[in-house]
Amino acid sequence: MSLKYLQNVATLELDTEKCVGCGMCVTVCPHAVFVIEDKKAIIVEKDACMECGACRENCPVSAIAVRSGVGCASGIINGFIRGTDPTCDCDKNGGCC
Amino acid sequence: MTNDGLQNIGGTLPYSFNTIEYPKVPAQLDWADRFGSWRCRWGVDRMRYLVSPGIYAVGQPVAESPVFVSANYKMSFDRLRMELAGIDAWIMVIDTKGINVWCAAGKGTFGTDEIVRCVEEFKLADIVSHKSFIIPQLGAPGVSAHAVKTQCGFKVVYGPVRAADIPAFMAAGMAADAEMRRVRFPLADRVVLIPMDILMLAKPVVFIVMFFLLAGGFHKRGFSVSNCLHTGCASAGLFLLVYIAGGILGPVLLPILPGRAFSVKGVWVGLAVLLAGYLLGFRQLAGGFSLASWALIMPVVSSVIVMNFTGTSTYTSLSGVMREMRIAVPLQIVGAVIGIGLWITSLFV
């Protein structure tokens, strides 16, 4: 059985105009969100996106936008308490992941 | 970084290359390596399990040999080197403050800047004649391959997600097939993470156990230690039972628990424990205010612990977790407050 998370929440966006079809997004994505078709990337599994940001960082023409961050309840609570972005650094001894 | 937590790697030998000596590490793990990994899985000195950043040799590497980039969390380093048996290679360990590749990439410490810095500091261009290195795919959230190339001249080749696929990746001429690029989350991967997931909330759990033990001593006519031992212990025990059940069954049953939100998956575990306890005739679950209180407390506790597993899982997104928490956390708080209210009421009726 496959593990699927919430639908219609991922902030991933691809600007097909800018895309040069290099395929780096296909290479780095751990959830097979992209495929290359007719020398352009397309998003085929947007709901599988975990917003890690790997595609955005490795797109040489900045065609990908995504709000990346930790998909972690404790991290979000930490950020909420401290008034910062969600962070893995649970306590002063280091991170939880 | 301090030397605190730096690990010696058993079987390390000096390896001389171009008149410079590098530590040569074996491609096999010894009992100390395995014990060290096991300790980390249980949270013992997990944040201080480091190897020194630098260049390491595996086998008999030469100028043409491939270079693998690794984090300086020793478990990451060990997972890499144990897959390099029969491969002559260099390992460049960068400083990720003892954090594994994927998490460090998310924080940016396994990233472009640190890689470029290490290429210069360790004079990688003087060691190898080629201009490329293999970076674990899960390092990609912190690395811009094109920026690395521009800044230090080295081409990033993304290796497979799992170190175990490195032999096949190398045999295929440094090519990963689609399956090697996918992150899965099979049972075995979920199970090893259970202890940390349970231990991560140890502080609030101890606090809540103390609350049940002490508050359980109150009754209509005041307070008695014997009630602490009876109602208090029983209540603390029920709380721990549902907490640990959530911590174990949540990850184990993750794919089959109904619902996509982890907080919803967790509720089912709590209800199952409640039903089991009722059928087994637990006195606390026999009826009245006590049963009503646990009917709320149990699903709330298991919902929280399984929701906490989002941070451990390999497929939840920030937007998704925020979406579910916006609904789940208020409900968990309301459920907990009413549940504790009913539980306190049950002490006095």
Coordinates of C-alpha atoms in Angstrom, one line a residue:
Chain A
M1 CA 0.0 0.0 0.0
S2 CA 1.4 3.4 -0.9
L3 CA 1.7 6.3 1.5
K4 CA 0.0 9.5 0.3
Y5 CA -0.3 12.7 2.2
L6 CA -2.9 15.5 2.0
Q7 CA -4.0 16.6 -1.4
N8 CA -4.1 20.1 -2.9
V9 CA -1.7 21.7 -0.4
A10 CA 1.7 21.7 -2.1
T11 CA 3.0 25.1 -3.0
L12 CA 5.1 23.8 -5.9
E13 CA 5.0 25.8 -9.1
L14 CA 6.8 25.4 -12.4
D15 CA 7.2 28.1 -15.0
T16 CA 7.2 26.1 -18.2
E17 CA 8.2 29.2 -20.3
K18 CA 11.6 29.3 -18.4
C19 CA 12.1 25.5 -18.4
V20 CA 15.0 24.4 -20.6
G21 CA 14.2 20.7 -20.1
C22 CA 17.6 19.8 -18.5
G23 CA 15.9 17.2 -16.3
M24 CA 17.6 18.1 -13.0
C25 CA 14.2 18.3 -11.2
V26 CA 13.5 14.7 -12.3
T27 CA 16.9 13.6 -11.0
V28 CA 16.7 15.2 -7.6
C29 CA 13.0 14.7 -6.7
P30 CA 12.6 11.9 -4.2
H31 CA 8.9 11.4 -5.1
A32 CA 8.8 11.4 -8.9
V33 CA 6.8 14.6 -9.1
F34 CA 8.3 15.6 -12.5
V35 CA 8.7 14.0 -15.9
I36 CA 10.2 15.4 -19.1
E37 CA 7.9 15.5 -22.0
D38 CA 8.6 17.3 -25.3
K39 CA 11.8 18.7 -23.9
K40 CA 10.0 20.4 -21.0
A41 CA 9.4 19.4 -17.4
I42 CA 5.9 18.8 -16.3
I43 CA 4.4 18.2 -12.9
V44 CA 2.6 14.9 -12.9
E45 CA 2.3 14.1 -9.1
K46 CA 1.9 17.5 -7.4
D47 CA 0.3 15.9 -4.3
A48 CA 3.4 13.7 -3.8
C49 CA 5.5 16.9 -3.3
M50 CA 7.0 17.1 0.2
E51 CA 8.3 20.6 -0.4
C52 CA 11.9 19.7 0.2
G53 CA 13.1 22.3 -2.3
A54 CA 15.6 20.1 -4.1
C55 CA 14.1 20.9 -7.5
R56 CA 14.1 24.6 -6.9
E57 CA 17.8 24.6 -5.8
N58 CA 18.9 22.6 -8.7
C59 CA 17.0 24.3 -11.5
P60 CA 19.6 26.3 -13.4
V61 CA 17.0 28.7 -14.8
S62 CA 15.0 29.3 -11.6
A63 CA 11.8 28.0 -13.2
I64 CA 10.6 26.3 -10.0
A65 CA 9.1 28.0 -6.9
V66 CA 8.1 26.1 -3.7
R67 CA 7.9 27.2 -0.1
S68 CA 10.2 24.6 1.4
G69 CA 10.5 23.7 5.0
V70 CA 10.2 20.9 7.5
G71 CA 7.0 18.9 7.4
C72 CA 7.2 18.2 11.1
A73 CA 4.6 18.9 13.8
S74 CA 7.2 19.5 16.5
G75 CA 9.1 21.8 14.2
I76 CA 6.0 23.9 13.5
I77 CA 5.2 24.1 17.2
N78 CA 8.7 25.2 17.9
G79 CA 8.5 27.9 15.3
F80 CA 5.1 29.0 16.6
I81 CA 6.4 29.2 20.2
R82 CA 9.6 31.1 19.2
G83 CA 7.9 33.2 16.6
T84 CA 10.3 31.9 13.9
D85 CA 9.9 29.7 10.8
P86 CA 9.4 26.0 11.6
T87 CA 12.7 24.6 12.7
C88 CA 14.1 21.1 13.4
D89 CA 16.2 22.4 16.3
C90 CA 14.0 21.0 19.1
D91 CA 16.2 22.1 21.9
K92 CA 19.6 23.5 22.6
N93 CA 21.2 20.0 22.4
G94 CA 20.5 19.9 18.7
G95 CA 17.9 18.7 16.3
C96 CA 15.4 16.0 16.3
C97 CA 16.1 14.8 12.8
Chain B
M1 CA 33.3 22.4 16.1
T2 CA 34.7 20.9 19.2
N3 CA 36.3 17.5 19.3
D4 CA 33.5 16.4 21.6
G5 CA 31.9 13.3 20.3
L6 CA 34.5 12.6 17.5
Q7 CA 34.6 8.9 16.9
N8 CA 37.6 6.8 16.1
I9 CA 37.0 4.6 13.1
G10 CA 38.2 1.0 13.8
G11 CA 40.6 -0.4 11.3
T12 CA 41.8 3.0 10.0
L13 CA 45.2 2.8 8.4
P14 CA 47.4 5.6 6.9
Y15 CA 47.2 5.8 3.1
S16 CA 50.0 7.7 1.4
F17 CA 49.1 9.4 -1.9
N18 CA 51.2 12.0 -3.7
T19 CA 53.3 12.3 -0.5
I20 CA 50.3 13.2 1.6
E21 CA 48.8 10.8 4.2
Y22 CA 45.1 10.2 4.3
P23 CA 43.1 8.0 6.7
K24 CA 42.1 4.8 5.0
V25 CA 38.9 3.4 6.4
P26 CA 37.6 -0.2 5.9
A27 CA 34.6 -0.9 3.8
Q28 CA 33.2 -3.1 6.6
L29 CA 31.7 -2.1 9.8
D30 CA 32.9 -3.6 13.1
W31 CA 30.9 -4.3 16.3
A32 CA 31.7 -0.8 17.6
D33 CA 30.2 0.8 14.5
R34 CA 27.0 -1.2 14.8
F35 CA 26.7 -0.6 18.5
G36 CA 27.2 3.1 17.9
S37 CA 24.4 3.1 15.3
W38 CA 22.1 1.2 17.7
R39 CA 22.8 3.7 20.5
C40 CA 21.9 6.6 18.2
R41 CA 18.6 4.9 17.3
W42 CA 17.8 5.0 21.1
G43 CA 18.9 8.6 21.4
V44 CA 22.2 8.0 23.3
D45 CA 24.7 10.7 22.4
R46 CA 23.0 10.9 19.1
M47 CA 23.9 14.5 18.6
R48 CA 27.6 13.9 19.3
Y49 CA 28.3 11.0 16.9
L50 CA 30.7 12.6 14.6
V51 CA 33.6 12.0 12.2
S52 CA 36.2 14.6 11.4
P53 CA 35.5 16.5 8.1
G54 CA 38.3 15.7 5.6
I55 CA 39.4 13.3 2.9
Y56 CA 39.3 9.6 3.5
A57 CA 40.4 6.7 1.3
V58 CA 38.6 3.4 0.7
G59 CA 40.4 0.6 -1.1
Q60 CA 43.4 1.9 -3.1
P61 CA 42.1 5.1 -4.7
V62 CA 44.1 7.0 -7.3
A63 CA 43.8 10.3 -9.1
E64 CA 41.0 8.9 -11.4
S65 CA 39.0 7.4 -8.5
P66 CA 35.5 8.6 -7.8
V67 CA 34.8 11.0 -4.9
F68 CA 31.8 10.5 -2.6
V69 CA 30.6 13.4 -0.5
S70 CA 29.2 12.6 2.9
A71 CA 27.9 14.3 6.1
N72 CA 30.0 14.1 9.2
Y73 CA 27.2 12.2 11.1
K74 CA 29.0 8.9 11.7
M75 CA 25.9 6.8 10.8
S76 CA 25.8 8.6 7.4
F77 CA 29.5 8.0 6.9
D78 CA 29.3 4.3 7.9
R79 CA 26.3 3.7 5.6
L80 CA 28.4 5.0 2.7
R81 CA 31.6 3.2 3.4
M82 CA 30.0 -0.2 4.0
E83 CA 28.7 0.0 0.4
L84 CA 32.1 0.7 -1.1
A85 CA 33.6 -2.8 -0.8
G86 CA 35.6 -3.5 -3.9
I87 CA 35.4 0.1 -5.0
D88 CA 38.5 2.3 -4.8
A89 CA 37.2 5.7 -3.8
W90 CA 37.7 8.9 -2.0
I91 CA 35.2 10.2 0.6
M92 CA 35.0 13.9 1.3
V93 CA 33.3 14.4 4.6
I94 CA 32.0 17.9 5.0
D95 CA 31.0 19.5 8.3
T96 CA 27.2 19.2 8.8
K97 CA 27.5 19.5 12.7
G98 CA 26.9 15.8 13.1
I99 CA 23.5 15.9 11.3
N100 CA 22.6 13.3 8.6
V101 CA 22.6 14.2 4.9
W102 CA 18.8 14.8 4.4
C103 CA 18.2 16.8 7.5
A104 CA 21.4 18.8 7.1
A105 CA 20.4 19.5 3.5
G106 CA 17.0 20.8 4.7
K107 CA 18.9 23.2 7.1
G108 CA 21.4 24.1 4.4
T109 CA 24.4 22.9 6.4
F110 CA 24.9 20.1 3.9
G111 CA 25.0 22.6 1.1
T112 CA 26.7 24.5 -1.7
D113 CA 28.8 26.7 0.5
E114 CA 30.2 24.0 2.7
I115 CA 31.0 21.8 -0.2
V116 CA 32.8 24.5 -2.0
R117 CA 34.7 25.4 1.1
C118 CA 35.8 21.8 1.7
V119 CA 36.9 21.4 -1.9
E120 CA 39.3 24.3 -1.3
E121 CA 40.3 23.5 2.3
F122 CA 41.0 19.8 1.5
K123 CA 42.6 20.7 -1.9
L124 CA 40.5 18.2 -3.7
A125 CA 41.7 19.4 -7.1
D126 CA 45.2 18.4 -6.2
I127 CA 44.1 14.8 -5.3
V128 CA 41.9 13.8 -8.2
S129 CA 42.5 14.5 -11.9
H130 CA 38.8 14.6 -12.8
K131 CA 36.3 17.3 -11.9
S132 CA 33.3 15.6 -10.5
F133 CA 31.9 14.1 -7.3
I134 CA 29.0 12.0 -6.2
I135 CA 26.6 13.7 -3.8
P136 CA 23.8 11.7 -2.2
Q137 CA 20.5 12.6 -3.9
L138 CA 19.0 13.5 -0.5
G139 CA 21.6 16.2 -0.2
A140 CA 20.0 18.0 -3.1
P141 CA 17.7 20.3 -1.0
G142 CA 20.8 22.1 0.2
V143 CA 22.9 21.9 -3.0
S144 CA 22.7 23.8 -6.2
A145 CA 24.6 21.6 -8.7
H146 CA 25.0 24.5 -11.1
A147 CA 26.3 26.9 -8.4
V148 CA 28.8 24.3 -7.2
K149 CA 30.1 23.9 -10.7
T150 CA 30.4 27.7 -11.1
Q151 CA 32.1 28.2 -7.7
C152 CA 34.6 25.4 -7.6
G153 CA 34.6 23.8 -11.1
F154 CA 33.4 20.4 -9.9
K155 CA 30.4 18.8 -11.5
V156 CA 27.8 17.3 -9.1
V157 CA 26.7 13.8 -10.0
Y158 CA 23.7 12.9 -7.8
G159 CA 24.0 9.4 -6.5
P160 CA 21.1 7.1 -5.4
V161 CA 18.8 7.9 -2.4
R162 CA 19.9 4.7 -0.6
A163 CA 23.6 4.0 -0.1
A164 CA 22.7 0.3 -0.6
D165 CA 22.2 1.1 -4.3
I166 CA 25.7 2.5 -4.8
P167 CA 27.2 -0.7 -6.1
A168 CA 24.5 -0.9 -8.8
F169 CA 24.8 2.8 -9.5
M170 CA 28.6 2.4 -10.0
A171 CA 28.2 -0.7 -12.1
A172 CA 25.7 1.2 -14.4
G173 CA 28.4 3.9 -15.0
M174 CA 27.2 6.3 -12.4
A175 CA 23.5 6.1 -13.4
A176 CA 20.6 5.7 -11.1
D177 CA 17.3 4.3 -12.4
A178 CA 14.0 5.7 -11.4
E179 CA 13.5 3.4 -8.5
M180 CA 16.9 4.4 -7.0
R181 CA 15.7 8.0 -7.1
R182 CA 12.5 7.3 -5.1
V183 CA 12.2 7.7 -1.3
R184 CA 10.1 4.9 0.1
F185 CA 9.1 4.3 3.7
P186 CA 8.9 0.6 4.1
L187 CA 8.1 -1.1 7.4
A188 CA 11.8 -1.7 8.3
D189 CA 12.6 2.0 7.9
R190 CA 9.7 3.0 10.0
V191 CA 10.4 0.5 12.8
V192 CA 14.0 1.7 13.4
L193 CA 12.7 5.2 14.0
I194 CA 10.1 4.1 16.7
P195 CA 12.4 4.5 19.8
M196 CA 13.4 8.1 18.9
D197 CA 9.9 9.0 18.2
I198 CA 8.7 7.8 21.6
L199 CA 11.7 9.3 23.4
M200 CA 11.4 12.7 21.7
L201 CA 8.4 13.6 23.9
A202 CA 9.9 12.0 27.1
K203 CA 9.8 15.3 29.0
P204 CA 6.1 16.1 28.7
V205 CA 5.3 12.4 29.1
V206 CA 7.1 12.3 32.5
F207 CA 5.3 15.4 33.6
I208 CA 1.9 13.9 32.6
V209 CA 2.7 10.6 34.4
M210 CA 3.6 12.6 37.6
F211 CA 0.3 14.5 37.2
F212 CA -1.8 11.3 37.1
L213 CA 0.2 9.7 40.0
L214 CA -0.3 12.7 42.3
A215 CA -3.7 13.9 41.2
G216 CA -4.9 10.3 41.5
G217 CA -4.5 10.6 45.2
F218 CA -7.4 13.0 45.6
H219 CA -10.8 11.7 46.5
K220 CA -14.1 12.9 48.1
R221 CA -12.6 12.9 51.6
G222 CA -9.3 14.5 50.8
F223 CA -6.0 12.9 49.7
S224 CA -4.5 9.5 50.3
V225 CA -1.3 7.9 49.3
S226 CA -3.1 4.6 48.8
N227 CA -5.3 6.3 46.1
C228 CA -2.1 7.5 44.4
L229 CA -1.0 3.9 44.3
H230 CA -4.4 2.7 43.0
T231 CA -6.2 5.3 40.9
G232 CA -2.9 7.2 40.3
C233 CA -0.9 4.3 39.1
A234 CA -3.7 2.8 37.0
S235 CA -4.3 6.1 35.3
A236 CA -0.6 6.8 34.7
G237 CA -0.4 3.2 33.3
L238 CA -3.3 3.7 31.0
F239 CA -1.7 6.9 29.7
L240 CA 1.6 5.3 29.1
L241 CA -0.1 2.3 27.5
V242 CA -1.8 4.5 24.9
Y243 CA 1.2 6.7 24.4
I244 CA 3.5 3.7 23.7
A245 CA 0.8 2.0 21.6
G246 CA 0.6 5.1 19.5
G247 CA 4.4 5.4 19.2
I248 CA 4.7 1.8 18.0
L249 CA 1.4 1.0 16.2
G250 CA 1.3 4.4 14.4
P251 CA 4.5 3.9 12.5
V252 CA 3.9 0.1 12.0
L253 CA 0.4 0.4 10.7
L254 CA 0.9 3.8 9.0
P255 CA -0.2 2.7 5.5
I256 CA -3.4 0.9 6.7
L257 CA -4.6 3.4 9.3
P258 CA -7.5 5.2 7.7
G259 CA -7.0 8.9 6.8
R260 CA -4.2 10.8 5.2
A261 CA -3.6 13.2 8.1
F262 CA -1.3 11.7 10.7
S263 CA -3.5 13.1 13.5
V264 CA -6.4 11.2 12.1
K265 CA -4.4 8.0 11.8
G266 CA -3.5 8.3 15.4
V267 CA -7.0 8.6 16.6
W268 CA -7.7 5.0 15.5
V269 CA -4.9 3.6 17.7
G270 CA -6.3 5.3 20.8
L271 CA -9.8 4.0 20.0
A272 CA -8.4 0.5 19.6
V273 CA -6.6 0.7 22.9
L274 CA -9.8 2.0 24.5
L275 CA -11.8 -0.9 23.1
A276 CA -9.2 -3.5 24.0
G277 CA -9.0 -2.2 27.6
Y278 CA -12.8 -2.2 27.9
L279 CA -13.1 -5.7 26.6
L280 CA -10.3 -6.9 28.9
G281 CA -12.3 -5.4 31.8
F282 CA -9.9 -2.7 33.0
R283 CA -11.5 -1.2 36.1
Q284 CA -10.8 2.4 34.9
L285 CA -12.7 1.7 31.7
A286 CA -15.7 0.0 33.3
G287 CA -18.0 3.0 32.9
G288 CA -19.1 6.4 34.3
F289 CA -16.9 9.5 34.3
S290 CA -13.7 7.5 34.2
L291 CA -14.6 5.7 31.0
A292 CA -15.9 8.9 29.4
S293 CA -12.6 10.7 30.3
W294 CA -10.4 7.9 28.7
A295 CA -12.6 7.8 25.7
L296 CA -11.4 11.4 25.0
I297 CA -7.8 11.2 26.5
M298 CA -6.8 8.0 24.6
P299 CA -7.6 9.2 21.1
V300 CA -6.0 12.6 21.9
V301 CA -2.8 11.1 23.2
S302 CA -2.4 8.7 20.2
S303 CA -3.3 11.5 17.8
V304 CA -0.6 13.7 19.2
I305 CA 2.2 11.0 19.1
V306 CA 1.3 9.9 15.6
M307 CA 1.1 13.5 14.4
N308 CA 4.6 13.9 15.8
F309 CA 5.7 11.2 13.5
T310 CA 5.2 13.6 10.5
G311 CA 8.7 14.9 11.4
T312 CA 10.1 11.5 11.1
S313 CA 8.3 10.4 8.0
T314 CA 9.7 10.8 4.5
Y315 CA 6.8 12.2 2.6
T316 CA 4.9 15.0 4.6
S317 CA 5.2 18.6 3.4
L318 CA 5.3 21.7 5.5
S319 CA 2.1 23.0 3.9
G320 CA 0.3 19.7 4.6
V321 CA 1.4 19.4 8.2
M322 CA 0.3 23.1 8.8
R323 CA -3.0 22.3 7.2
E324 CA -3.7 19.3 9.4
M325 CA -2.4 21.0 12.6
R326 CA -4.7 24.0 12.1
I327 CA -7.7 21.7 12.6
A328 CA -6.2 18.9 14.7
V329 CA -4.4 20.9 17.4
P330 CA -7.5 22.9 18.6
L331 CA -9.5 19.6 18.6
Q332 CA -6.7 17.9 20.6
I333 CA -6.6 20.7 23.1
V334 CA -10.4 20.7 23.6
G335 CA -10.4 16.9 23.8
A336 CA -7.6 16.9 26.4
V337 CA -9.2 19.7 28.5
I338 CA -12.6 18.0 28.6
G339 CA -11.0 14.6 29.1
I340 CA -8.9 15.7 32.1
G341 CA -12.0 17.5 33.5
L342 CA -14.0 14.3 33.3
W343 CA -11.1 12.4 34.8
I344 CA -10.8 14.8 37.8
T345 CA -14.6 14.6 38.2
S346 CA -14.4 10.8 38.3
L347 CA -12.1 11.1 41.4
F348 CA -14.8 12.8 43.4
V349 CA -18.0 11.0 42.5

